[in-house]
């Protein structure tokens, strides 16, 4: 484990101990289910994951010793289509977290109305301490262990925390070796050379930028000059920061697992990326004031983008948040106990299942392109993504107004209504 991780891990554990992520998801689900007057049977069906898999993943480490890792794959609901959901490598992975993430994927795909169900996977490991060869062996063995559920028509993984295009290439190759032919559509977020989509890497951040733009427009706030803070400087956070800067926002704060940096005059996201590439972490970045992740969340800004992990905005710190808009790049960054506090403060929250849905939307495009064997230009991908995100934002806003609820409950209501409608049409197979 690195020093930076040692520094932050107790903080993360404290956050995660605050609230079980599955229960946090369920409390919002219950609220929306009541608004929809969901019938008792359907309510019970939608509260339970369809399938939960736990596997032991033995890996021969570089030292020659064998380590056994625990892996999970949860298929939450597949009524609307094949399950879709990323794979996460992290020490904090638990079955409850994977269940919550799989449920969020179900609601997210329904919010943007793409024909997928929801799933998620994870392996309990610390990838920062593992060599490339160990990670490859871990990925391949985990893929082989869950291979019965995988497939373009059944369950399609994608990248998530600490996994990337490289890892997706290993998943695709392992699956294809077992099938004895190349199956590109089994996984999304692949390198472009092997069936990946143009624009996929930036898609989640692009969706966050579009949601920020729509939220500020709705509130009558100018985007140009708006001050934004981004927590987490990985795929989602760094792309969101750069695209917001291109829209004229001032990125006043950024952080990663090693801590944060704040500069009211503005930071250059590309310079931060270059620093991270050279030094692995943001810590030590000289062009701003050093702050902790906790301080960054309550720093002076207009827009806050939590883009790292769940449960970072809690009942403890929600009252101190100064942002007027929160755009949830991460999954589940706001504990259920913080929702009311944010509402009372009049903070406009674009919830995760809408704000970060750009990733799965372009994953859907990638799956469509792989199956059709015909690839689109980046411009086409970005235009179609923009159309879906703007439309979905408007739809969630409309539902939230109709039921007089916040955007989060509006998004859950829209999603659960769509999933429930398909269940009613399909009926209950006995
Ligand atoms: P990533 O691994 O590329 O980046 C994660 C970032 O978070 C890193 O900068 C890391 O240093 C930072 N981080 C980790 N622990 C932290 C802590 N305790 N405090 C502050 N920062 C911390 O991951 P990503 O793909 O950018 O995913 C980030 C979040 O976005 C996750 O919640 C993920 O589920 C969600 N998400 C990702 C995608 C996608 O397409 N990648 C899509 C939808 C949602």
PDB file of N, CA, C and O and ligand atoms in Angstrom, residues 8 12 88 101 108 120 159-163 200 204 231-237 255-258 281 293 307-310 329-331 356 359-360, ligand 1:
ATOM      1  N   UNK A   8      -5.302   8.051   3.298  1.00  0.00           N
ATOM      2  CA  UNK A   8      -6.694   8.312   3.016  1.00  0.00           C
ATOM      3  C   UNK A   8      -7.607   7.176   3.453  1.00  0.00           C
ATOM      4  O   UNK A   8      -8.776   7.362   3.678  1.00  0.00           O
ATOM      5  N   UNK A  12     -11.752   7.009   4.174  1.00  0.00           N
ATOM      6  CA  UNK A  12     -12.725   6.304   3.338  1.00  0.00           C
ATOM      7  C   UNK A  12     -13.548   5.337   4.186  1.00  0.00           C
ATOM      8  O   UNK A  12     -14.760   5.278   4.083  1.00  0.00           O
ATOM      9  N   UNK A  88     -14.969  -3.158 -10.836  1.00  0.00           N
ATOM     10  CA  UNK A  88     -14.185  -2.293  -9.961  1.00  0.00           C
ATOM     11  C   UNK A  88     -13.116  -3.123  -9.246  1.00  0.00           C
ATOM     12  O   UNK A  88     -13.421  -4.209  -8.761  1.00  0.00           O
ATOM     13  N   UNK A 101     -24.368  -0.811  -6.589  1.00  0.00           N
ATOM     14  CA  UNK A 101     -23.903  -0.321  -7.884  1.00  0.00           C
ATOM     15  C   UNK A 101     -24.676  -0.982  -9.025  1.00  0.00           C
ATOM     16  O   UNK A 101     -24.982  -0.348 -10.036  1.00  0.00           O
ATOM     17  N   UNK A 108     -30.091   3.668 -13.893  1.00  0.00           N
ATOM     18  CA  UNK A 108     -29.402   4.591 -14.809  1.00  0.00           C
ATOM     19  C   UNK A 108     -29.750   4.295 -16.275  1.00  0.00           C
ATOM     20  O   UNK A 108     -30.071   5.195 -17.043  1.00  0.00           O
ATOM     21  N   UNK A 120     -23.063  -5.245 -11.886  1.00  0.00           N
ATOM     22  CA  UNK A 120     -21.789  -4.665 -11.469  1.00  0.00           C
ATOM     23  C   UNK A 120     -20.899  -5.784 -10.977  1.00  0.00           C
ATOM     24  O   UNK A 120     -21.392  -6.830 -10.528  1.00  0.00           O
ATOM     25  N   UNK A 159     -15.426  -0.481 -17.810  1.00  0.00           N
ATOM     26  CA  UNK A 159     -14.490  -0.028 -16.767  1.00  0.00           C
ATOM     27  C   UNK A 159     -15.203   0.661 -15.606  1.00  0.00           C
ATOM     28  O   UNK A 159     -16.298   1.203 -15.769  1.00  0.00           O
ATOM     29  N   UNK A 160     -14.600   0.613 -14.455  1.00  0.00           N
ATOM     30  CA  UNK A 160     -15.049   1.390 -13.298  1.00  0.00           C
ATOM     31  C   UNK A 160     -13.787   1.747 -12.520  1.00  0.00           C
ATOM     32  O   UNK A 160     -12.694   1.756 -13.097  1.00  0.00           O
ATOM     33  N   UNK A 161     -13.924   1.996 -11.230  1.00  0.00           N
ATOM     34  CA  UNK A 161     -12.773   2.454 -10.461  1.00  0.00           C
ATOM     35  C   UNK A 161     -11.599   1.485 -10.592  1.00  0.00           C
ATOM     36  O   UNK A 161     -11.750   0.287 -10.351  1.00  0.00           O
ATOM     37  N   UNK A 162     -10.446   2.023 -10.976  1.00  0.00           N
ATOM     38  CA  UNK A 162      -9.189   1.269 -11.091  1.00  0.00           C
ATOM     39  C   UNK A 162      -9.179   0.209 -12.190  1.00  0.00           C
ATOM     40  O   UNK A 162      -8.324  -0.669 -12.196  1.00  0.00           O
ATOM     41  N   UNK A 163     -10.133   0.260 -13.092  1.00  0.00           N
ATOM     42  CA  UNK A 163     -10.038  -0.597 -14.289  1.00  0.00           C
ATOM     43  C   UNK A 163     -10.133   0.314 -15.511  1.00  0.00           C
ATOM     44  O   UNK A 163     -10.692   1.401 -15.430  1.00  0.00           O
ATOM     45  N   UNK A 200     -15.689   7.089 -26.039  1.00  0.00           N
ATOM     46  CA  UNK A 200     -16.114   6.354 -24.839  1.00  0.00           C
ATOM     47  C   UNK A 200     -15.327   6.807 -23.598  1.00  0.00           C
ATOM     48  O   UNK A 200     -15.888   6.966 -22.525  1.00  0.00           O
ATOM     49  N   UNK A 204     -18.296   9.732 -19.821  1.00  0.00           N
ATOM     50  CA  UNK A 204     -18.897  10.013 -18.516  1.00  0.00           C
ATOM     51  C   UNK A 204     -18.650  11.474 -18.136  1.00  0.00           C
ATOM     52  O   UNK A 204     -19.568  12.180 -17.692  1.00  0.00           O
ATOM     53  N   UNK A 231     -13.895  16.526  -7.116  1.00  0.00           N
ATOM     54  CA  UNK A 231     -13.233  15.553  -6.240  1.00  0.00           C
ATOM     55  C   UNK A 231     -13.018  14.255  -7.007  1.00  0.00           C
ATOM     56  O   UNK A 231     -13.962  13.682  -7.547  1.00  0.00           O
ATOM     57  N   UNK A 232     -11.771  13.763  -7.025  1.00  0.00           N
ATOM     58  CA  UNK A 232     -11.448  12.559  -7.794  1.00  0.00           C
ATOM     59  C   UNK A 232     -10.912  13.027  -9.132  1.00  0.00           C
ATOM     60  O   UNK A 232     -11.577  13.775  -9.857  1.00  0.00           O
ATOM     61  N   UNK A 233      -9.689  12.625  -9.464  1.00  0.00           N
ATOM     62  CA  UNK A 233      -9.103  13.096 -10.718  1.00  0.00           C
ATOM     63  C   UNK A 233      -8.700  11.918 -11.592  1.00  0.00           C
ATOM     64  O   UNK A 233      -7.649  11.885 -12.200  1.00  0.00           O
ATOM     65  N   UNK A 234      -9.609  10.939 -11.666  1.00  0.00           N
ATOM     66  CA  UNK A 234      -9.397   9.801 -12.550  1.00  0.00           C
ATOM     67  C   UNK A 234     -10.093  10.058 -13.863  1.00  0.00           C
ATOM     68  O   UNK A 234     -10.190  11.203 -14.325  1.00  0.00           O
ATOM     69  N   UNK A 235     -10.623   9.005 -14.464  1.00  0.00           N
ATOM     70  CA  UNK A 235     -11.270   9.146 -15.765  1.00  0.00           C
ATOM     71  C   UNK A 235     -12.391  10.186 -15.709  1.00  0.00           C
ATOM     72  O   UNK A 235     -12.397  11.153 -16.475  1.00  0.00           O
ATOM     73  N   UNK A 236     -13.330  10.025 -14.781  1.00  0.00           N
ATOM     74  CA  UNK A 236     -14.506  10.905 -14.756  1.00  0.00           C
ATOM     75  C   UNK A 236     -14.120  12.333 -14.355  1.00  0.00           C
ATOM     76  O   UNK A 236     -14.468  13.310 -15.027  1.00  0.00           O
ATOM     77  N   UNK A 237     -13.408  12.456 -13.256  1.00  0.00           N
ATOM     78  CA  UNK A 237     -13.090  13.785 -12.716  1.00  0.00           C
ATOM     79  C   UNK A 237     -12.226  14.620 -13.650  1.00  0.00           C
ATOM     80  O   UNK A 237     -12.521  15.801 -13.893  1.00  0.00           O
ATOM     81  N   UNK A 255      -8.976  17.081  -6.541  1.00  0.00           N
ATOM     82  CA  UNK A 255      -8.326  16.195  -5.573  1.00  0.00           C
ATOM     83  C   UNK A 255      -8.267  14.778  -6.115  1.00  0.00           C
ATOM     84  O   UNK A 255      -8.954  14.428  -7.076  1.00  0.00           O
ATOM     85  N   UNK A 256      -7.432  13.975  -5.489  1.00  0.00           N
ATOM     86  CA  UNK A 256      -7.458  12.531  -5.708  1.00  0.00           C
ATOM     87  C   UNK A 256      -7.254  11.873  -4.359  1.00  0.00           C
ATOM     88  O   UNK A 256      -7.377  12.527  -3.314  1.00  0.00           O
ATOM     89  N   UNK A 257      -6.914  10.591  -4.377  1.00  0.00           N
ATOM     90  CA  UNK A 257      -6.801   9.861  -3.121  1.00  0.00           C
ATOM     91  C   UNK A 257      -5.711  10.459  -2.208  1.00  0.00           C
ATOM     92  O   UNK A 257      -5.741  10.281  -0.988  1.00  0.00           O
ATOM     93  N   UNK A 258      -4.766  11.182  -2.788  1.00  0.00           N
ATOM     94  CA  UNK A 258      -3.660  11.742  -1.999  1.00  0.00           C
ATOM     95  C   UNK A 258      -3.990  13.091  -1.377  1.00  0.00           C
ATOM     96  O   UNK A 258      -3.188  13.647  -0.628  1.00  0.00           O
ATOM     97  N   UNK A 281       0.277  10.847  -8.343  1.00  0.00           N
ATOM     98  CA  UNK A 281      -0.812  11.470  -7.572  1.00  0.00           C
ATOM     99  C   UNK A 281      -0.738  12.990  -7.703  1.00  0.00           C
ATOM    100  O   UNK A 281       0.292  13.547  -8.072  1.00  0.00           O
ATOM    101  N   UNK A 293      -9.357  16.274   1.279  1.00  0.00           N
ATOM    102  CA  UNK A 293     -10.576  15.965   0.528  1.00  0.00           C
ATOM    103  C   UNK A 293     -11.803  16.497   1.244  1.00  0.00           C
ATOM    104  O   UNK A 293     -12.748  16.978   0.621  1.00  0.00           O
ATOM    105  N   UNK A 307     -16.420  13.001  -7.865  1.00  0.00           N
ATOM    106  CA  UNK A 307     -16.184  12.021  -8.937  1.00  0.00           C
ATOM    107  C   UNK A 307     -15.187  10.956  -8.473  1.00  0.00           C
ATOM    108  O   UNK A 307     -14.347  10.505  -9.245  1.00  0.00           O
ATOM    109  N   UNK A 308     -15.281  10.587  -7.195  1.00  0.00           N
ATOM    110  CA  UNK A 308     -14.354   9.560  -6.691  1.00  0.00           C
ATOM    111  C   UNK A 308     -15.121   8.335  -6.206  1.00  0.00           C
ATOM    112  O   UNK A 308     -15.189   7.323  -6.888  1.00  0.00           O
ATOM    113  N   UNK A 309     -15.734   8.429  -5.033  1.00  0.00           N
ATOM    114  CA  UNK A 309     -16.387   7.240  -4.489  1.00  0.00           C
ATOM    115  C   UNK A 309     -17.649   7.610  -3.723  1.00  0.00           C
ATOM    116  O   UNK A 309     -18.016   8.781  -3.636  1.00  0.00           O
ATOM    117  N   UNK A 310     -18.301   6.583  -3.157  1.00  0.00           N
ATOM    118  CA  UNK A 310     -19.594   6.827  -2.535  1.00  0.00           C
ATOM    119  C   UNK A 310     -19.470   7.389  -1.120  1.00  0.00           C
ATOM    120  O   UNK A 310     -18.391   7.371  -0.523  1.00  0.00           O
ATOM    121  N   UNK A 329     -20.688  12.892 -10.341  1.00  0.00           N
ATOM    122  CA  UNK A 329     -19.913  12.087 -11.277  1.00  0.00           C
ATOM    123  C   UNK A 329     -19.736  10.666 -10.771  1.00  0.00           C
ATOM    124  O   UNK A 329     -19.810   9.702 -11.524  1.00  0.00           O
ATOM    125  N   UNK A 330     -19.501  10.524  -9.480  1.00  0.00           N
ATOM    126  CA  UNK A 330     -19.336   9.193  -8.870  1.00  0.00           C
ATOM    127  C   UNK A 330     -20.701   8.547  -8.697  1.00  0.00           C
ATOM    128  O   UNK A 330     -21.737   9.203  -8.788  1.00  0.00           O
ATOM    129  N   UNK A 331     -20.703   7.262  -8.421  1.00  0.00           N
ATOM    130  CA  UNK A 331     -21.930   6.572  -8.052  1.00  0.00           C
ATOM    131  C   UNK A 331     -22.106   6.672  -6.540  1.00  0.00           C
ATOM    132  O   UNK A 331     -21.190   6.342  -5.787  1.00  0.00           O
ATOM    133  N   UNK A 356     -23.925  10.753 -14.318  1.00  0.00           N
ATOM    134  CA  UNK A 356     -22.808   9.977 -14.878  1.00  0.00           C
ATOM    135  C   UNK A 356     -23.266   8.932 -15.906  1.00  0.00           C
ATOM    136  O   UNK A 356     -22.516   8.013 -16.241  1.00  0.00           O
ATOM    137  N   UNK A 359     -21.437   7.614 -19.608  1.00  0.00           N
ATOM    138  CA  UNK A 359     -20.551   6.462 -19.824  1.00  0.00           C
ATOM    139  C   UNK A 359     -21.319   5.278 -20.367  1.00  0.00           C
ATOM    140  O   UNK A 359     -20.948   4.692 -21.388  1.00  0.00           O
ATOM    141  N   UNK A 360     -22.411   4.936 -19.699  1.00  0.00           N
ATOM    142  CA  UNK A 360     -23.147   3.753 -20.149  1.00  0.00           C
ATOM    143  C   UNK A 360     -23.858   4.033 -21.473  1.00  0.00           C
ATOM    144  O   UNK A 360     -24.062   3.125 -22.283  1.00  0.00           O
TER     145      UNK A 360
HETATM  146  P1  LIG B   1     -10.690   6.163 -11.640  1.00  0.00           P
HETATM  147  O1  LIG B   1     -10.096   4.983 -10.984  1.00  0.00           O
HETATM  148  O2  LIG B   1     -10.256   6.546 -13.009  1.00  0.00           O
HETATM  149  O3  LIG B   1     -10.491   7.461 -10.708  1.00  0.00           O
HETATM  150  C1  LIG B   1     -10.860   7.495  -9.371  1.00  0.00           C
HETATM  151  C2  LIG B   1     -10.288   8.757  -8.767  1.00  0.00           C
HETATM  152  O4  LIG B   1     -10.759   8.889  -7.431  1.00  0.00           O
HETATM  153  C3  LIG B   1      -8.759   8.760  -8.673  1.00  0.00           C
HETATM  154  O5  LIG B   1      -8.287  10.057  -8.961  1.00  0.00           O
HETATM  155  C4  LIG B   1      -8.491   8.412  -7.217  1.00  0.00           C
HETATM  156  O6  LIG B   1      -7.243   8.898  -6.760  1.00  0.00           O
HETATM  157  C5  LIG B   1      -9.659   9.135  -6.566  1.00  0.00           C
HETATM  158  N1  LIG B   1      -9.950   8.637  -5.231  1.00  0.00           N
HETATM  159  C6  LIG B   1      -9.984   7.357  -4.792  1.00  0.00           C
HETATM  160  N2  LIG B   1     -10.255   7.328  -3.474  1.00  0.00           N
HETATM  161  C7  LIG B   1     -10.425   8.610  -3.087  1.00  0.00           C
HETATM  162  C8  LIG B   1     -10.721   9.238  -1.854  1.00  0.00           C
HETATM  163  N3  LIG B   1     -10.869   8.525  -0.737  1.00  0.00           N
HETATM  164  N4  LIG B   1     -10.827  10.578  -1.836  1.00  0.00           N
HETATM  165  C9  LIG B   1     -10.657  11.305  -2.949  1.00  0.00           C
HETATM  166  N5  LIG B   1     -10.358  10.774  -4.140  1.00  0.00           N
HETATM  167  C10 LIG B   1     -10.246   9.439  -4.205  1.00  0.00           C
HETATM  168  O7  LIG B   1     -12.268   5.928 -11.569  1.00  0.00           O
HETATM  169  P2  LIG B   1     -13.399   6.582 -12.474  1.00  0.00           P
HETATM  170  O8  LIG B   1     -13.672   5.644 -13.596  1.00  0.00           O
HETATM  171  O9  LIG B   1     -13.076   7.999 -12.733  1.00  0.00           O
HETATM  172  O10 LIG B   1     -14.658   6.450 -11.487  1.00  0.00           O
HETATM  173  C11 LIG B   1     -14.888   7.411 -10.471  1.00  0.00           C
HETATM  174  C12 LIG B   1     -16.338   7.293 -10.019  1.00  0.00           C
HETATM  175  O11 LIG B   1     -17.196   7.474 -11.136  1.00  0.00           O
HETATM  176  C13 LIG B   1     -16.736   5.937  -9.423  1.00  0.00           C
HETATM  177  O12 LIG B   1     -17.722   6.156  -8.447  1.00  0.00           O
HETATM  178  C14 LIG B   1     -17.358   5.222 -10.596  1.00  0.00           C
HETATM  179  O13 LIG B   1     -18.267   4.211 -10.183  1.00  0.00           O
HETATM  180  C15 LIG B   1     -18.066   6.377 -11.257  1.00  0.00           C
HETATM  181  N6  LIG B   1     -18.383   6.165 -12.675  1.00  0.00           N
HETATM  182  C16 LIG B   1     -17.412   5.899 -13.588  1.00  0.00           C
HETATM  183  C17 LIG B   1     -17.761   5.746 -14.927  1.00  0.00           C
HETATM  184  C18 LIG B   1     -16.724   5.532 -15.996  1.00  0.00           C
HETATM  185  O14 LIG B   1     -17.096   5.525 -17.178  1.00  0.00           O
HETATM  186  N7  LIG B   1     -15.453   5.386 -15.678  1.00  0.00           N
HETATM  187  C19 LIG B   1     -19.105   5.807 -15.314  1.00  0.00           C
HETATM  188  C20 LIG B   1     -20.082   6.100 -14.355  1.00  0.00           C
HETATM  189  C21 LIG B   1     -19.700   6.280 -13.036  1.00  0.00           C
END
